């Protein structure tokens, strides 16, 4: 969280320079911070903006900008008229960069105003907010606007509207800069306090082990800290209030517990920080809970430790549960996850109620469930929506919604698609974050654990698939990054097809004798699936030529010509695949059809990121990734 927060802040600082330089590559590089926002933050941003940050990469820029204009209107953004002006000018660069800035600034403000994401002192939080406003104003200057337009606001105390006249932007920047708060120096933790912390952690560890051994002995290895825990105590200024913390003192001890293989260990930092993650690596798995203020650490407080013991579930537990088929468990899982997100069951199974955040009125949501092996497409979802009179829908799948299908509906705020993977990911987050975690575990998870058998192969497949999808989504485009893209595609191909071939044999980066001809990958066609058999029978494909194109845009004619030249040789046959980042545009699609219709009738399938992720998702659910290839083949053959 820390590194992402400061990278986002750094982007805001540089945005006015990016605007002036109009450097598309640097903007593309900066936008990658949106890909790192985790699911919980992304869901909250969706409630605020009505778009997910990931939509920035997937949805047409004008559509994104229009949705953000609606957000600006609802939030009484004083620059709304300028944003309307940007839309009218229809400059793609300005539209994309402004959208990026609005999303990033919303993310920063969410983090600053929510203690669940980062514990920051009141003074530091205000200073960061001042900085964000200054960066926005400087960006407006870079766009050629020199004054803040006249605006109005409602004063709740006075119960009347106030009007503010137009003012120069530079004057407002000076005011905000002067307004920054001076943060006083803080004292260090005393030796006596360090000794108390050492005792505190020892007592907690003993109580934790006693608690786990009493209630969860048979599954003790599935808890985060059972084999050992490292306590890291840091002092910072905080705005978080709790039963244990007196925020008037301004000093809070944060105990950061992380899993350890060395039994109990304690690290005490006697320096006082503004942000508690300031000195810790974000890649280290940490859980933070509140300790005590300096003034309240005392002998009698150690008695409260018994009440502070909580269970911390290892993610492996949910992977084990997910790898087993249990329909009743899935129905309960759906109810719990929806309930924790504010959706409550209403009279009948298919109806849920959620209070609308804008109107504060309750709304009925139609929840439609699909069985594990049900193959759902876009048309079926649209028909279901037409069949019911509800305006909002949640579609829940015990198996898998293809990522490409989710993308189809990602910009529709009235539709939510959740498959088993989504529900388990949400439960993973909530089990260690929700105040209801203990009751969820005891009432919901513990009763089914004894009935489950560990399928280690399936758990491994789930982990590998999630890792591959993450690497694909975060692999940068461009020729200079060709090696990274080829590496992740190579791993994906092995994952997808290795166990479906009689003899899985790959040759990587093959050149001919005089090195004038180079193919990225050759795959021997010994596949069991009907798709591979059809390729051998119809297209004489004994060996499959595969090319990788890490282009930022759709592939061009040269990519088709290159692979077509390879397919002239009888040793390969007339079937090949191009892995690339984007779907085909209309021109490239016509070229693909031309090769299918010519006298040699070459079938060249183009596998975009969306197709590749769909295949990985299918594989993770035990289904055949070749089904996506069959759909691509059918779509191409029926379009001629």
Coordinates of C-alpha atoms in Angstrom, one line a residue:
X1 CA 0.0 0.0 0.0
X2 CA 2.8 2.4 0.9
X3 CA 4.7 2.2 -2.3
X4 CA 1.5 2.4 -4.4
X5 CA 0.3 5.5 -2.4
X6 CA 3.6 7.3 -3.0
X7 CA 3.8 6.3 -6.6
X8 CA 0.3 7.7 -7.1
X9 CA 1.4 10.9 -5.3
X10 CA 4.5 11.2 -7.5
X11 CA 2.3 10.9 -10.6
X12 CA 0.1 13.7 -9.4
X13 CA 3.2 15.9 -8.9
X14 CA 4.4 15.2 -12.4
X15 CA 1.1 15.5 -14.3
X16 CA 1.5 19.1 -15.3
X17 CA 4.9 18.3 -16.9
X18 CA 3.4 15.2 -18.7
X19 CA 0.6 17.5 -20.0
X20 CA 3.1 20.0 -21.4
X21 CA 5.5 17.3 -22.9
X22 CA 2.6 15.3 -24.3
X23 CA 4.7 12.2 -23.8
X24 CA 2.4 9.3 -24.5
X25 CA 4.8 6.6 -23.4
X26 CA 5.4 8.2 -20.0
X27 CA 1.7 8.5 -19.5
X28 CA 1.2 4.9 -20.4
X29 CA 3.9 4.0 -17.9
X30 CA 2.4 6.1 -15.2
X31 CA -1.1 4.6 -15.8
X32 CA 0.3 1.2 -14.7
X33 CA -0.3 2.2 -11.0
X34 CA -4.0 1.6 -11.6
X35 CA -3.3 -2.1 -12.3
X36 CA -1.8 -2.4 -8.8
X37 CA -4.9 -1.3 -6.9
X38 CA -6.3 -4.3 -5.0
X39 CA -9.8 -5.6 -5.2
X40 CA -11.1 -4.0 -1.9
X41 CA -9.9 -0.5 -2.9
X42 CA -11.1 -1.0 -6.4
X43 CA -14.6 -1.9 -5.2
X44 CA -14.8 1.2 -3.0
X45 CA -13.6 3.4 -5.9
X46 CA -16.4 1.9 -8.1
X47 CA -19.0 3.0 -5.5
X48 CA -17.5 6.5 -5.7
X49 CA -16.7 6.9 -9.4
X50 CA -19.1 4.3 -11.0
X51 CA -16.1 2.8 -12.8
X52 CA -13.3 0.4 -11.8
X53 CA -9.7 1.7 -12.2
X54 CA -9.0 -1.2 -14.5
X55 CA -11.7 0.1 -16.9
X56 CA -9.2 2.8 -17.9
X57 CA -7.3 0.2 -20.0
X58 CA -10.3 -1.8 -21.2
X59 CA -13.0 0.7 -22.1
X60 CA -13.0 3.5 -24.8
X61 CA -11.5 6.7 -23.3
X62 CA -14.6 8.8 -24.2
X63 CA -16.9 6.4 -22.3
X64 CA -14.7 6.5 -19.3
X65 CA -14.5 10.3 -19.4
X66 CA -18.3 10.7 -19.6
X67 CA -18.7 8.6 -16.5
X68 CA -16.1 10.7 -14.7
X69 CA -18.0 13.8 -15.7
X70 CA -21.1 12.4 -14.0
X71 CA -18.9 11.8 -10.9
X72 CA -17.6 15.4 -11.1
X73 CA -21.2 16.7 -11.4
X74 CA -22.3 14.7 -8.3
X75 CA -19.3 15.8 -6.3
X76 CA -19.8 19.5 -7.2
X77 CA -16.3 19.6 -8.9
X78 CA -15.6 23.3 -9.5
X79 CA -13.7 22.4 -12.7
X80 CA -16.7 20.6 -14.3
X81 CA -17.1 23.3 -17.0
X82 CA -13.4 23.0 -18.0
X83 CA -13.8 19.2 -18.3
X84 CA -16.8 19.7 -20.5
X85 CA -14.6 22.0 -22.6
X86 CA -12.0 19.2 -22.8
X87 CA -14.7 16.8 -24.1
X88 CA -15.8 19.2 -26.8
X89 CA -12.2 19.7 -28.0
X90 CA -12.0 15.9 -28.4
X91 CA -8.3 15.6 -27.8
X92 CA -7.6 11.9 -27.1
X93 CA -4.4 12.7 -25.1
X94 CA -6.0 15.3 -22.9
X95 CA -9.1 13.1 -22.3
X96 CA -7.0 10.1 -21.2
X97 CA -4.6 12.1 -19.0
X98 CA -7.5 14.0 -17.3
X99 CA -9.4 10.7 -16.7
X100 CA -6.2 9.2 -15.2
X101 CA -5.7 12.2 -12.9
X102 CA -9.3 12.1 -11.7
X103 CA -9.1 8.4 -10.9
X104 CA -5.7 8.6 -9.2
X105 CA -6.7 11.7 -7.1
X106 CA -9.9 9.8 -6.0
X107 CA -7.7 6.8 -5.0
X108 CA -5.4 9.1 -2.9
X109 CA -8.3 10.8 -1.2
X110 CA -9.9 7.4 -0.4
X111 CA -6.7 6.2 1.2
X112 CA -6.1 9.4 3.2
X113 CA -9.7 9.4 4.5
X114 CA -9.8 5.7 5.4
X115 CA -7.8 4.3 8.4
X116 CA -8.3 0.8 7.0
X117 CA -5.8 1.4 4.2
X118 CA -3.1 3.6 5.8
X119 CA -2.7 5.1 9.3
X120 CA -1.7 8.7 8.9
X121 CA -1.6 11.6 11.3
X122 CA -4.1 14.4 11.0
X123 CA -1.4 16.8 10.1
X124 CA 0.2 14.6 7.4
X125 CA -3.2 13.7 5.9
X126 CA -4.1 17.4 5.6
X127 CA -0.7 18.2 4.0
X128 CA -1.1 15.5 1.4
X129 CA -4.6 16.7 0.6
X130 CA -3.2 20.2 0.1
X131 CA -0.5 18.8 -2.2
X132 CA -3.1 16.9 -4.3
X133 CA -5.1 20.1 -4.8
X134 CA -2.0 22.0 -5.7
X135 CA -1.1 19.4 -8.3
X136 CA -4.6 19.6 -9.8
X137 CA -4.4 23.4 -10.0
X138 CA -1.0 23.2 -11.7
X139 CA -2.4 20.7 -14.2
X140 CA -5.2 23.2 -15.0
X141 CA -2.6 25.8 -15.7
X142 CA -0.8 23.4 -18.0
X143 CA -4.0 23.1 -20.0
X144 CA -4.3 26.8 -20.4
X145 CA -6.8 27.7 -17.7
X146 CA -5.7 30.5 -15.5
X147 CA -8.7 31.0 -13.1
X148 CA -11.0 29.0 -10.9
X149 CA -14.5 29.5 -12.2
X150 CA -17.2 31.1 -9.9
X151 CA -18.9 28.3 -7.8
X152 CA -21.3 27.9 -5.0
X153 CA -21.6 25.6 -1.9
X154 CA -24.1 24.9 0.8
X155 CA -23.0 25.7 4.4
X156 CA -24.8 23.2 6.7
X157 CA -24.2 25.2 9.8
X158 CA -25.5 28.5 8.4
X159 CA -28.1 26.6 6.3
X160 CA -27.6 28.8 3.3
X161 CA -25.8 28.8 -0.1
X162 CA -22.5 30.7 -0.5
X163 CA -21.2 32.0 -3.7
X164 CA -17.4 32.3 -4.4
X165 CA -16.2 34.7 -7.1
X166 CA -13.7 33.7 -9.8
X167 CA -10.1 33.7 -8.5
X168 CA -6.7 33.3 -10.1
X169 CA -5.3 29.7 -9.9
X170 CA -1.8 30.9 -9.0
X171 CA -3.2 32.8 -6.0
X172 CA -5.0 29.7 -4.8
X173 CA -1.8 27.6 -5.2
X174 CA 0.0 30.2 -3.0
X175 CA -2.7 30.0 -0.3
X176 CA -2.6 26.2 -0.2
X177 CA 1.2 26.1 0.0
X178 CA 1.1 28.5 3.0
X179 CA -1.6 26.4 4.6
X180 CA 0.7 23.3 5.0
X181 CA 0.9 22.3 8.7
X182 CA 4.1 22.1 10.6
X183 CA 4.5 18.7 12.1
X184 CA 6.1 18.7 15.6
X185 CA 9.1 16.5 16.5
X186 CA 8.1 13.5 18.6
X187 CA 10.0 11.7 21.4
X188 CA 11.3 8.2 21.3
X189 CA 10.0 5.1 23.2
X190 CA 11.7 4.7 26.6
X191 CA 13.5 1.6 27.7
X192 CA 10.7 0.9 30.3
X193 CA 8.1 1.0 27.5
X194 CA 10.2 -1.4 25.4
X195 CA 10.3 -3.9 28.2
X196 CA 6.5 -3.7 28.6
X197 CA 6.1 -4.3 24.9
X198 CA 8.3 -7.4 25.1
X199 CA 6.1 -8.7 27.9
X200 CA 2.9 -7.8 26.0
X201 CA 4.0 -9.8 23.0
X202 CA 5.0 -12.8 25.0
X203 CA 1.6 -12.9 26.8
X204 CA -0.2 -12.5 23.5
X205 CA 1.7 -15.4 21.9
X206 CA 1.0 -17.7 24.8
X207 CA -2.7 -16.9 24.8
X208 CA -2.9 -17.3 21.0
X209 CA -1.3 -20.8 21.1
X210 CA -3.6 -21.8 24.0
X211 CA -6.6 -20.5 22.1
X212 CA -5.7 -22.4 18.8
X213 CA -4.8 -25.6 20.6
X214 CA -8.1 -25.6 22.5
X215 CA -10.5 -24.8 19.7
X216 CA -8.7 -25.7 16.4
X217 CA -6.0 -28.2 17.2
X218 CA -6.8 -30.5 14.2
X219 CA -6.4 -27.6 11.7
X220 CA -3.8 -25.5 13.6
X221 CA -1.4 -25.5 10.6
X222 CA -4.0 -23.6 8.6
X223 CA -3.6 -20.5 10.7
X224 CA -1.2 -17.7 9.8
X225 CA 0.9 -17.5 13.0
X226 CA 0.7 -21.0 14.5
X227 CA 4.3 -22.0 13.7
X228 CA 5.7 -18.6 14.8
X229 CA 5.1 -14.9 14.8
X230 CA 7.3 -11.8 14.5
X231 CA 5.9 -8.8 16.4
X232 CA 7.1 -5.4 15.0
X233 CA 6.2 -2.5 17.2
X234 CA 6.2 1.0 15.7
X235 CA 4.9 4.2 17.1
X236 CA 3.2 6.8 14.9
X237 CA 0.7 9.6 15.0
X238 CA -2.7 8.4 14.2
X239 CA -6.3 9.5 13.6
X240 CA -7.8 6.1 14.3
X241 CA -10.0 5.8 17.4
X242 CA -10.7 2.6 19.2
X243 CA -11.4 1.3 22.7
X244 CA -7.7 0.9 23.3
X245 CA -6.4 4.2 21.9
X246 CA -6.7 7.7 23.2
X247 CA -6.2 9.8 20.0
X248 CA -5.8 13.0 22.1
X249 CA -2.3 11.9 23.0
X250 CA -1.5 11.6 19.3
X251 CA 0.8 8.6 19.8
X252 CA -0.3 5.1 19.0
X253 CA 1.7 1.8 19.2
X254 CA 1.0 -0.4 16.2
X255 CA 1.8 -4.0 16.6
X256 CA 2.6 -5.6 13.2
X257 CA 2.4 -9.3 13.3
X258 CA 3.9 -11.3 10.4
X259 CA 4.3 -15.1 10.0
X260 CA 7.7 -16.4 11.0
X261 CA 9.4 -19.8 11.0
X262 CA 11.5 -19.0 14.0
X263 CA 8.9 -19.2 16.8
X264 CA 8.2 -15.9 18.7
X265 CA 10.4 -12.9 17.9
X266 CA 10.0 -9.2 18.8
X267 CA 11.3 -6.1 17.0
X268 CA 10.8 -2.8 18.7
X269 CA 11.6 0.4 16.8
X270 CA 12.0 3.3 19.3
X271 CA 11.6 6.0 16.5
X272 CA 8.3 7.7 16.0
X273 CA 6.9 7.7 12.4
X274 CA 4.2 9.5 10.6
X275 CA 3.1 6.4 8.7
X276 CA 3.5 3.0 10.2
X277 CA 4.4 1.2 6.9
X278 CA 7.2 3.8 6.3
X279 CA 10.1 1.3 7.0
X280 CA 8.5 -2.0 6.0
X281 CA 8.7 -3.7 2.6
X282 CA 5.3 -3.9 1.0
X283 CA 6.0 -7.4 -0.3
X284 CA 6.2 -8.7 3.3
X285 CA 2.9 -10.1 4.4
X286 CA 1.8 -8.0 7.4
X287 CA -1.3 -7.6 9.5
X288 CA -1.6 -4.5 11.6
X289 CA -3.7 -4.1 14.8
X290 CA -3.8 -1.3 17.3
X291 CA -1.7 -1.4 20.4
X292 CA -1.9 1.2 23.2
X293 CA -0.9 4.8 23.6
X294 CA 2.2 5.6 25.6
X295 CA 0.1 7.0 28.4
X296 CA -1.9 3.8 28.8
X297 CA 0.7 1.0 28.7
X298 CA 0.6 -0.4 32.1
X299 CA 0.5 -3.8 34.0
X300 CA -3.2 -3.9 34.3
X301 CA -3.6 -3.5 30.5
X302 CA -1.9 -6.8 29.8
X303 CA -5.1 -8.5 31.2
X304 CA -6.9 -7.2 28.1
X305 CA -4.7 -9.3 25.8
X306 CA -6.9 -12.4 26.2
X307 CA -9.8 -10.5 24.6
X308 CA -7.6 -9.3 21.8
X309 CA -6.6 -12.7 20.5
X310 CA -8.0 -13.2 17.0
X311 CA -7.7 -16.0 14.4
X312 CA -5.7 -15.2 11.2
X313 CA -6.6 -17.6 8.5
X314 CA -3.9 -18.8 6.0
X315 CA -5.1 -18.4 2.4
X316 CA -4.3 -22.0 1.8
X317 CA -7.4 -22.9 3.7
X318 CA -9.7 -21.2 1.2
X319 CA -7.8 -22.6 -1.7
X320 CA -8.4 -26.1 -0.3
X321 CA -12.1 -25.4 0.1
X322 CA -12.4 -23.9 -3.4
X323 CA -10.7 -27.0 -4.9
X324 CA -13.6 -29.2 -3.7
X325 CA -17.1 -29.3 -5.1
X326 CA -19.7 -28.4 -2.5
X327 CA -22.9 -26.8 -3.9
X328 CA -24.5 -26.1 -0.4
X329 CA -21.3 -24.5 0.7
X330 CA -21.3 -22.3 -2.4
X331 CA -24.9 -21.1 -1.7
X332 CA -23.9 -20.1 1.9
X333 CA -20.7 -18.5 0.6
X334 CA -22.8 -16.3 -1.8
X335 CA -25.1 -15.2 1.0
X336 CA -22.2 -14.3 3.3
X337 CA -20.2 -12.4 0.8
X338 CA -23.2 -10.5 -0.5
X339 CA -24.3 -9.8 3.0
X340 CA -20.9 -8.3 4.0
X341 CA -21.2 -6.1 0.9
X342 CA -24.6 -4.7 2.0
X343 CA -26.9 -7.1 0.1
X344 CA -29.4 -8.8 2.3
X345 CA -31.8 -11.6 1.3
X346 CA -35.4 -10.5 1.0
X347 CA -38.2 -13.0 1.5
X348 CA -37.3 -15.2 -1.6
X349 CA -33.9 -16.6 -2.6
X350 CA -33.7 -14.6 -5.8
X351 CA -34.3 -11.2 -4.2
X352 CA -31.8 -9.1 -2.2
X353 CA -32.0 -5.6 -0.8
X354 CA -29.4 -3.0 -0.7
X355 CA -29.7 0.6 0.3
X356 CA -28.7 3.0 -2.5
X357 CA -25.8 5.3 -1.4
X358 CA -27.1 8.2 -3.4
X359 CA -30.8 8.3 -2.7
X360 CA -30.6 6.4 0.6
X361 CA -33.6 4.3 -0.6
X362 CA -33.7 0.5 -0.4
X363 CA -33.5 -1.2 -3.9
X364 CA -34.4 -4.7 -4.8
X365 CA -31.7 -6.6 -6.7
X366 CA -32.4 -9.7 -8.7
X367 CA -29.8 -12.4 -8.0
X368 CA -29.6 -15.1 -10.7
X369 CA -27.5 -18.2 -10.0
X370 CA -25.8 -20.6 -12.5
X371 CA -24.6 -24.1 -11.8
X372 CA -21.0 -25.1 -12.1
X373 CA -20.9 -26.5 -15.6
X374 CA -23.4 -24.0 -17.2
X375 CA -21.7 -22.2 -20.1
X376 CA -23.1 -18.6 -19.9
X377 CA -22.8 -16.1 -22.8
X378 CA -23.7 -12.5 -23.3
X379 CA -27.0 -13.3 -25.0
X380 CA -28.2 -15.4 -22.0
X381 CA -27.5 -12.6 -19.5
X382 CA -29.3 -10.1 -21.7
X383 CA -32.3 -12.4 -22.0
X384 CA -32.4 -12.9 -18.3
X385 CA -32.4 -9.1 -17.8
X386 CA -35.3 -8.8 -20.2
X387 CA -37.3 -11.6 -18.5
X388 CA -37.3 -9.7 -15.1
X389 CA -38.6 -6.2 -14.3
X390 CA -35.7 -5.4 -12.0
X391 CA -33.3 -2.6 -12.9
X392 CA -30.3 -4.1 -11.0
X393 CA -28.9 -7.6 -11.3
X394 CA -26.3 -9.8 -9.7
X395 CA -25.3 -12.9 -11.7
X396 CA -23.6 -15.6 -9.6
X397 CA -21.8 -18.6 -11.1
X398 CA -20.7 -21.7 -9.1
X399 CA -18.1 -22.2 -11.8
X400 CA -16.6 -19.6 -14.0
X401 CA -17.7 -16.4 -15.9
X402 CA -15.1 -15.9 -18.6
X403 CA -13.0 -12.7 -18.0
X404 CA -14.0 -11.5 -21.5
X405 CA -17.7 -11.8 -20.5
X406 CA -17.1 -9.8 -17.3
X407 CA -15.4 -7.2 -19.5
X408 CA -18.5 -6.9 -21.7
X409 CA -20.6 -5.7 -18.7
X410 CA -17.8 -3.9 -16.7
X411 CA -19.1 -0.4 -17.4
X412 CA -22.8 -1.2 -16.6
X413 CA -23.3 -0.2 -13.0
X414 CA -26.6 -2.1 -12.8
X415 CA -25.0 -5.5 -13.4
X416 CA -22.5 -7.4 -11.3
X417 CA -21.0 -10.7 -12.3
X418 CA -19.5 -12.9 -9.6
X419 CA -18.1 -16.3 -10.1
X420 CA -16.6 -18.7 -7.5
X421 CA -13.2 -17.2 -7.9
X422 CA -14.5 -13.7 -7.2
X423 CA -16.4 -14.8 -4.1
X424 CA -13.4 -16.7 -2.6
X425 CA -11.1 -13.7 -3.3
X426 CA -13.6 -11.4 -1.5
X427 CA -13.9 -13.9 1.4
X428 CA -10.1 -14.1 1.7
X429 CA -9.9 -10.4 2.2
X430 CA -12.9 -10.2 4.6
X431 CA -11.8 -13.1 6.8
X432 CA -8.8 -11.3 8.1
X433 CA -10.3 -7.8 7.9
X434 CA -13.9 -8.1 9.0
X435 CA -14.9 -7.8 12.7
X436 CA -17.1 -10.7 11.9
X437 CA -14.2 -13.0 10.9
X438 CA -14.4 -15.2 14.0
X439 CA -18.1 -15.9 13.6
X440 CA -17.8 -16.4 9.9
X441 CA -15.0 -19.0 10.5
X442 CA -16.8 -20.8 13.3
X443 CA -20.3 -20.9 11.8
X444 CA -19.5 -21.3 8.1
X445 CA -16.0 -22.7 7.4
X446 CA -15.2 -24.9 10.3
X447 CA -18.2 -27.2 9.9
X448 CA -17.2 -28.2 6.3
X449 CA -13.5 -28.6 6.8
X450 CA -13.8 -32.1 8.2
X451 CA -15.6 -33.3 5.1
X452 CA -13.0 -32.0 2.6
X453 CA -10.1 -33.8 1.1
X454 CA -7.0 -31.9 0.1
X455 CA -6.5 -31.9 -3.7
X456 CA -3.0 -30.5 -3.8
X457 CA -2.8 -30.6 -7.6
X458 CA -6.0 -28.5 -7.9
X459 CA -4.8 -26.0 -5.3
X460 CA -1.5 -25.7 -7.3
X461 CA -3.4 -25.1 -10.5
X462 CA -5.4 -22.3 -8.9
X463 CA -2.3 -20.6 -7.6
X464 CA -0.4 -20.9 -10.9
X465 CA -3.4 -19.6 -12.9
X466 CA -3.8 -16.5 -10.6
X467 CA -0.1 -15.8 -11.0
X468 CA -0.2 -16.1 -14.8
X469 CA -3.2 -13.8 -15.1
X470 CA -1.5 -11.2 -12.9
X471 CA 1.7 -11.4 -15.0
X472 CA -0.1 -11.0 -18.3
X473 CA -2.1 -8.0 -17.0
X474 CA 1.0 -6.3 -15.7
X475 CA 3.4 -7.1 -18.6
X476 CA 4.2 -3.8 -20.4
X477 CA 3.6 -3.5 -24.1
X478 CA 6.1 -2.4 -26.7
X479 CA 9.0 -3.9 -28.7
X480 CA 11.5 -3.2 -25.9
X481 CA 9.5 -5.5 -23.6
X482 CA 9.3 -8.4 -26.1
X483 CA 11.2 -10.8 -23.9
X484 CA 9.0 -10.3 -20.8
X485 CA 5.9 -11.0 -23.0
X486 CA 7.4 -14.1 -24.6
X487 CA 8.4 -15.5 -21.3
X488 CA 4.9 -15.2 -19.8
X489 CA 3.3 -16.6 -22.9
X490 CA 5.7 -19.5 -22.9
X491 CA 4.8 -20.3 -19.3
X492 CA 1.1 -20.0 -20.1
X493 CA 1.3 -22.4 -23.1
X494 CA 3.0 -25.0 -20.9
X495 CA 0.4 -24.5 -18.2
X496 CA -2.5 -24.7 -20.7
X497 CA -1.6 -27.6 -22.9
X498 CA 1.2 -29.7 -21.4
X499 CA -1.0 -32.4 -19.9
X500 CA -3.2 -32.6 -23.0
X501 CA -0.5 -33.8 -25.4
X502 CA 0.8 -37.3 -25.9
X503 CA 4.3 -35.8 -26.3
X504 CA 4.5 -32.2 -25.3
X505 CA 7.5 -30.9 -27.2
X506 CA 8.4 -27.2 -27.7
X507 CA 11.2 -25.7 -29.7
X508 CA 11.9 -22.1 -28.8
X509 CA 13.3 -19.4 -31.1
X510 CA 14.1 -21.6 -34.1
X511 CA 16.2 -20.3 -37.0
X512 CA 16.9 -21.9 -40.4
X513 CA 20.4 -22.8 -41.5
X514 CA 21.2 -19.4 -43.0
X515 CA 19.4 -17.5 -40.2
X516 CA 17.1 -15.6 -42.5
X517 CA 14.0 -17.1 -41.0
X518 CA 13.1 -17.2 -37.3
X519 CA 9.9 -18.7 -35.7
X520 CA 9.3 -17.8 -32.0
X521 CA 8.0 -21.2 -31.0
X522 CA 7.2 -24.6 -32.6
X523 CA 4.8 -27.0 -30.9
X524 CA 4.6 -30.6 -31.9
X525 CA 0.9 -31.4 -32.5
X526 CA 0.2 -34.6 -30.5
X527 CA -2.8 -33.1 -28.7
X528 CA -5.7 -35.3 -27.5
X529 CA -8.4 -32.7 -27.8
X530 CA -10.6 -32.7 -31.0
X531 CA -9.4 -29.2 -31.8
X532 CA -5.8 -30.4 -32.3
X533 CA -7.0 -33.5 -34.2
X534 CA -9.0 -31.3 -36.6
X535 CA -5.9 -29.1 -37.1
X536 CA -3.9 -32.2 -38.1
X537 CA -6.7 -33.6 -40.3
X538 CA -7.9 -30.5 -42.1
X539 CA -4.9 -28.2 -42.1
X540 CA -2.1 -30.9 -42.2
X541 CA -0.7 -29.3 -39.0
X542 CA 1.9 -31.8 -37.7
X543 CA 3.8 -28.9 -36.1
X544 CA 2.3 -25.7 -34.9
X545 CA 4.0 -22.3 -35.6
X546 CA 3.4 -19.8 -32.8
X547 CA 4.5 -16.1 -33.0
X548 CA 4.5 -13.5 -30.2
X549 CA 3.8 -9.8 -30.9
X550 CA 4.0 -7.4 -28.0
X551 CA 2.4 -4.5 -29.8
X552 CA 0.6 -1.7 -28.1
X553 CA -2.0 -1.7 -30.9
X554 CA -3.6 -4.4 -33.1
X555 CA -1.2 -6.4 -35.2
X556 CA -0.5 -5.3 -38.8
X557 CA -0.3 -7.1 -42.2
X558 CA 3.4 -7.8 -41.7
X559 CA 2.6 -10.1 -38.8
X560 CA 0.2 -12.2 -40.9
X561 CA 2.7 -12.2 -43.9
X562 CA 5.5 -13.4 -41.6
X563 CA 3.6 -16.4 -40.2
X564 CA 2.1 -17.1 -43.6
X565 CA 5.6 -17.6 -45.1
X566 CA 6.3 -20.2 -42.5
X567 CA 3.1 -22.1 -43.3
X568 CA 4.2 -22.5 -46.9
X569 CA 6.3 -25.4 -45.8
X570 CA 4.8 -28.9 -45.7
X571 CA 6.5 -29.7 -42.4
X572 CA 4.3 -27.2 -40.6
X573 CA 1.0 -27.4 -42.4
X574 CA -1.5 -24.5 -42.7
X575 CA -2.3 -23.7 -39.1
X576 CA -0.5 -21.2 -36.9
X577 CA -1.2 -18.9 -33.9
X578 CA -0.2 -15.3 -33.1
X579 CA -0.2 -14.2 -29.5
X580 CA -0.7 -10.5 -29.2
X581 CA -2.0 -7.9 -26.7
X582 CA -5.0 -6.4 -28.5
X583 CA -8.0 -7.8 -30.3
X584 CA -8.0 -7.4 -34.1
X585 CA -9.2 -4.2 -35.7
X586 CA -11.5 -4.4 -38.8
X587 CA -8.6 -4.1 -41.3
X588 CA -6.5 -6.9 -39.6
X589 CA -9.6 -9.1 -39.4
X590 CA -10.1 -8.8 -43.2
X591 CA -6.5 -9.9 -43.7
X592 CA -7.0 -12.9 -41.4
X593 CA -10.1 -13.9 -43.5
X594 CA -8.1 -13.4 -46.8
X595 CA -5.5 -16.0 -45.7
X596 CA -8.3 -18.5 -44.8
X597 CA -9.9 -18.0 -48.3
X598 CA -6.7 -18.1 -50.5
X599 CA -5.7 -21.2 -52.4
X600 CA -3.6 -22.6 -49.6
X601 CA -6.4 -22.0 -47.0
X602 CA -4.3 -21.0 -44.0
X603 CA -6.0 -20.8 -40.6
X604 CA -4.2 -18.2 -38.5
X605 CA -5.7 -17.7 -35.0
X606 CA -5.0 -14.5 -33.1
X607 CA -4.8 -14.9 -29.3
X608 CA -5.3 -11.6 -27.5
X609 CA -4.7 -11.0 -23.8
X610 CA -8.5 -11.4 -23.3
X611 CA -8.5 -14.8 -25.1
X612 CA -5.4 -16.0 -23.2
X613 CA -6.8 -15.0 -19.8
X614 CA -10.1 -16.8 -20.7
X615 CA -8.1 -20.0 -21.5
X616 CA -6.2 -19.8 -18.2
X617 CA -9.5 -19.2 -16.3
X618 CA -11.0 -22.3 -17.9
X619 CA -8.0 -24.4 -17.1
X620 CA -8.1 -23.3 -13.5
X621 CA -11.7 -24.6 -13.3
X622 CA -10.8 -28.0 -14.8
X623 CA -12.3 -27.2 -18.2
X624 CA -10.6 -27.4 -21.6
X625 CA -8.8 -24.2 -22.7
X626 CA -9.1 -25.5 -26.3
X627 CA -12.8 -24.5 -26.1
X628 CA -11.6 -20.8 -26.6
X629 CA -9.6 -21.8 -29.7
X630 CA -12.7 -23.6 -31.1
X631 CA -14.8 -20.5 -30.6
X632 CA -12.2 -18.4 -32.3
X633 CA -12.0 -20.8 -35.2
X634 CA -15.8 -21.0 -35.5
X635 CA -16.1 -17.2 -35.4
X636 CA -13.5 -16.9 -38.2
X637 CA -14.9 -19.6 -40.4
X638 CA -18.5 -18.2 -40.2
X639 CA -17.4 -14.7 -41.0
X640 CA -16.3 -15.4 -44.5

